C-alpha positions in Angstrom: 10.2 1.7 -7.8 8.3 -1.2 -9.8 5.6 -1.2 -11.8 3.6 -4.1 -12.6 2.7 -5.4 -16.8 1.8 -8.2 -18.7 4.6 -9.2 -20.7 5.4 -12.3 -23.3 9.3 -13.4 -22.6 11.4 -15.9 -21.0 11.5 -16.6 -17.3 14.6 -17.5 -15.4 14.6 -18.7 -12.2 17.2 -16.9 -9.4 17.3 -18.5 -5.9 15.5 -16.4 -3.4 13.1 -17.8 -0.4 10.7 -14.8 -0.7 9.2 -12.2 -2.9 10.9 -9.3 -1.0 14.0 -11.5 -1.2 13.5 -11.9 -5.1 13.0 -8.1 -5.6 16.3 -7.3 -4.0 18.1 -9.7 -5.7 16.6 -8.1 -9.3 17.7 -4.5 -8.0 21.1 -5.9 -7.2 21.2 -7.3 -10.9 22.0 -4.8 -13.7 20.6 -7.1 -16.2 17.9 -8.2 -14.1 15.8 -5.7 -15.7 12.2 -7.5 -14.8 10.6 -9.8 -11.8 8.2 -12.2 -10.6 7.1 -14.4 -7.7 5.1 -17.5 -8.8 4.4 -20.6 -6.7 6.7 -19.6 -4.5 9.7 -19.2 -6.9 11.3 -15.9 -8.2 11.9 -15.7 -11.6 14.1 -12.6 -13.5 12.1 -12.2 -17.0 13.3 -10.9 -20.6 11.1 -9.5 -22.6 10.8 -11.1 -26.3 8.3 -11.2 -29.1 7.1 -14.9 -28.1 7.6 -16.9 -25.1 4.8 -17.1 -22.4 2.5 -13.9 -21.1 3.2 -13.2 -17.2 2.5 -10.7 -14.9 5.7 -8.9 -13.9 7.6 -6.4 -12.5 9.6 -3.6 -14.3 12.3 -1.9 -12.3 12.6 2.1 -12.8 15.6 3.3 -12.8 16.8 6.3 -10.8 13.0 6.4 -8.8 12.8 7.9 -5.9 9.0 9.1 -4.2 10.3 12.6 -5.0 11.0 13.1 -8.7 8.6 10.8 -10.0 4.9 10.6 -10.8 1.7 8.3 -9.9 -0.6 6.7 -12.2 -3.6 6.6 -10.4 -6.7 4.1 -12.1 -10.0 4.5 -11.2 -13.7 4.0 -12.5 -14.3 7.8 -11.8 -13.1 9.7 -14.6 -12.0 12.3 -12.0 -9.6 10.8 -10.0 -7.7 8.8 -12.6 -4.6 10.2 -14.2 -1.2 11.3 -13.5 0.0 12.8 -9.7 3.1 14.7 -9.8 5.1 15.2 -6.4 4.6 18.7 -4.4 8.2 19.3 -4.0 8.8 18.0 0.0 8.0 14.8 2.0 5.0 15.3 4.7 6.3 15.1 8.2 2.7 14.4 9.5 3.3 11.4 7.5 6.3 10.0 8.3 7.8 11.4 5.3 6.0 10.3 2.8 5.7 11.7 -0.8 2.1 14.2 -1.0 1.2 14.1 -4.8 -1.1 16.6 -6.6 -3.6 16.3 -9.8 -4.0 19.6 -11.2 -7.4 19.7 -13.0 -9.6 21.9 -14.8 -11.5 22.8 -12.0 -11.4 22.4 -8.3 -13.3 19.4 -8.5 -10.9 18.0 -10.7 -7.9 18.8 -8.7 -7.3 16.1 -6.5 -3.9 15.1 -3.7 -3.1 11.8 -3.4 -1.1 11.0 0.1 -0.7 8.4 2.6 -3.2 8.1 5.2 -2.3 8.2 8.8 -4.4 8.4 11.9 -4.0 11.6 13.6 -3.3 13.6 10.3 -6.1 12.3 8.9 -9.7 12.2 10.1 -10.9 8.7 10.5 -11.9 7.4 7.1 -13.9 4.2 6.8 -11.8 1.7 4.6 -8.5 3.8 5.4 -5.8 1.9 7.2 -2.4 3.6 8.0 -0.1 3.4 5.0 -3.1 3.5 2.6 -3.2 6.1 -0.3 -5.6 8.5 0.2 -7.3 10.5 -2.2 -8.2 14.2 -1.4 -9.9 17.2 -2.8 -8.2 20.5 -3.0 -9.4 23.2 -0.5 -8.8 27.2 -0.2 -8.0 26.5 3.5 -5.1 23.6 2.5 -1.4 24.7 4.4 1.5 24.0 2.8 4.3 24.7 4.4 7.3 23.0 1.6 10.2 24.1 3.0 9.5 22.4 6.1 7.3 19.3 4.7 4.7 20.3 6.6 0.9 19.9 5.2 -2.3 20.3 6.5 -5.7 19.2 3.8 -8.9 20.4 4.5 -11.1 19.2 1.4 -13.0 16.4 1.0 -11.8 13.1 1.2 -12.6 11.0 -1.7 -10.9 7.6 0.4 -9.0 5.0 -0.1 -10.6 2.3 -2.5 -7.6 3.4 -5.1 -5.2 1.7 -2.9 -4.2 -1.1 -5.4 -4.5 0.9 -8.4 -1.7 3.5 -7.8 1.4 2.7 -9.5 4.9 4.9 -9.7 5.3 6.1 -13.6 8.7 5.0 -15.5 10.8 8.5 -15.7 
């Protein structure tokens, strides 16, 4: 898991001929602690109290979809915060990790999955692989043991897409 932030430090540049490339290389580097793709060229990064400001990427250690929580920004006051993971991968979506935001009220409480045609109801905006947003509903199933999941409240959509980012442990 990465999660972007603006940092001052120094960049260093590794050899790698893409930004996937340039991430793996960082995960394969225990003091490769930070990333970046600029122009074309993938620079490790160490953080220091001057240097210049980028836009990087912090690895997480130990992250995995299952024990770690979402950040989730939005302009709606309701659908920002943190999502915390339901305890099983949803088969309905290839496997992927269903997060919940417990609120104050039912209003409040809000899933955050990945969409997938067929699971989902068609959803202007949605494209497979988006995250979703999703009220709760008395007639949601969850079946845990089995990862099996079906939602039945509203669906907020998918405009938080770009905003979701997995929180350091």
């Amino acid at each position: 898991c990465w999660v972007s932030k603006v940092l001052k430090g120094t960049p260093v540049e590794m050899n790698a001929s893409s930004k996937v490339t340039c991430r793996h290389l960082c995960r394969q580097k225990a003091s490769c602690s930070h990333y970046t793709w600029v122009n074309a060229t993938c620079w490790s990064f160490s953080k220091a109290a001057t240097g210049k400001e980028m836009t990087v990427y912090a690895k997480i250690p130990d992250c995995a979809p299952s024990s770690t929580c979402v950040s989730v920004a939005s302009q709606d006051w309701f659908q920002t915060g943190k999502y915390c993971p339901m305890g099983a991968q949803d088969m309905n979506r290839d496997y992927a990790m269903s997060y919940l935001k417990k609120g104050l009220t039912d209003f409040e409480t809000i899933y955050i999955h990945k969409f997938m045609s067929g699971a989902d109801p068609d959803t202007p905006g949605c494209n497979d692989g988006d995250w979703m947003l999703q009220r709760k509903d008395p007639q949601d199933y969850q079946e845990l043991t089995k990862g099996y999941f079906e939602y039945h409240g509203d669906i907020i959509g998918c405009e938080v897409a770009a905003n979701v980012e997995y929180l350091p442990l």
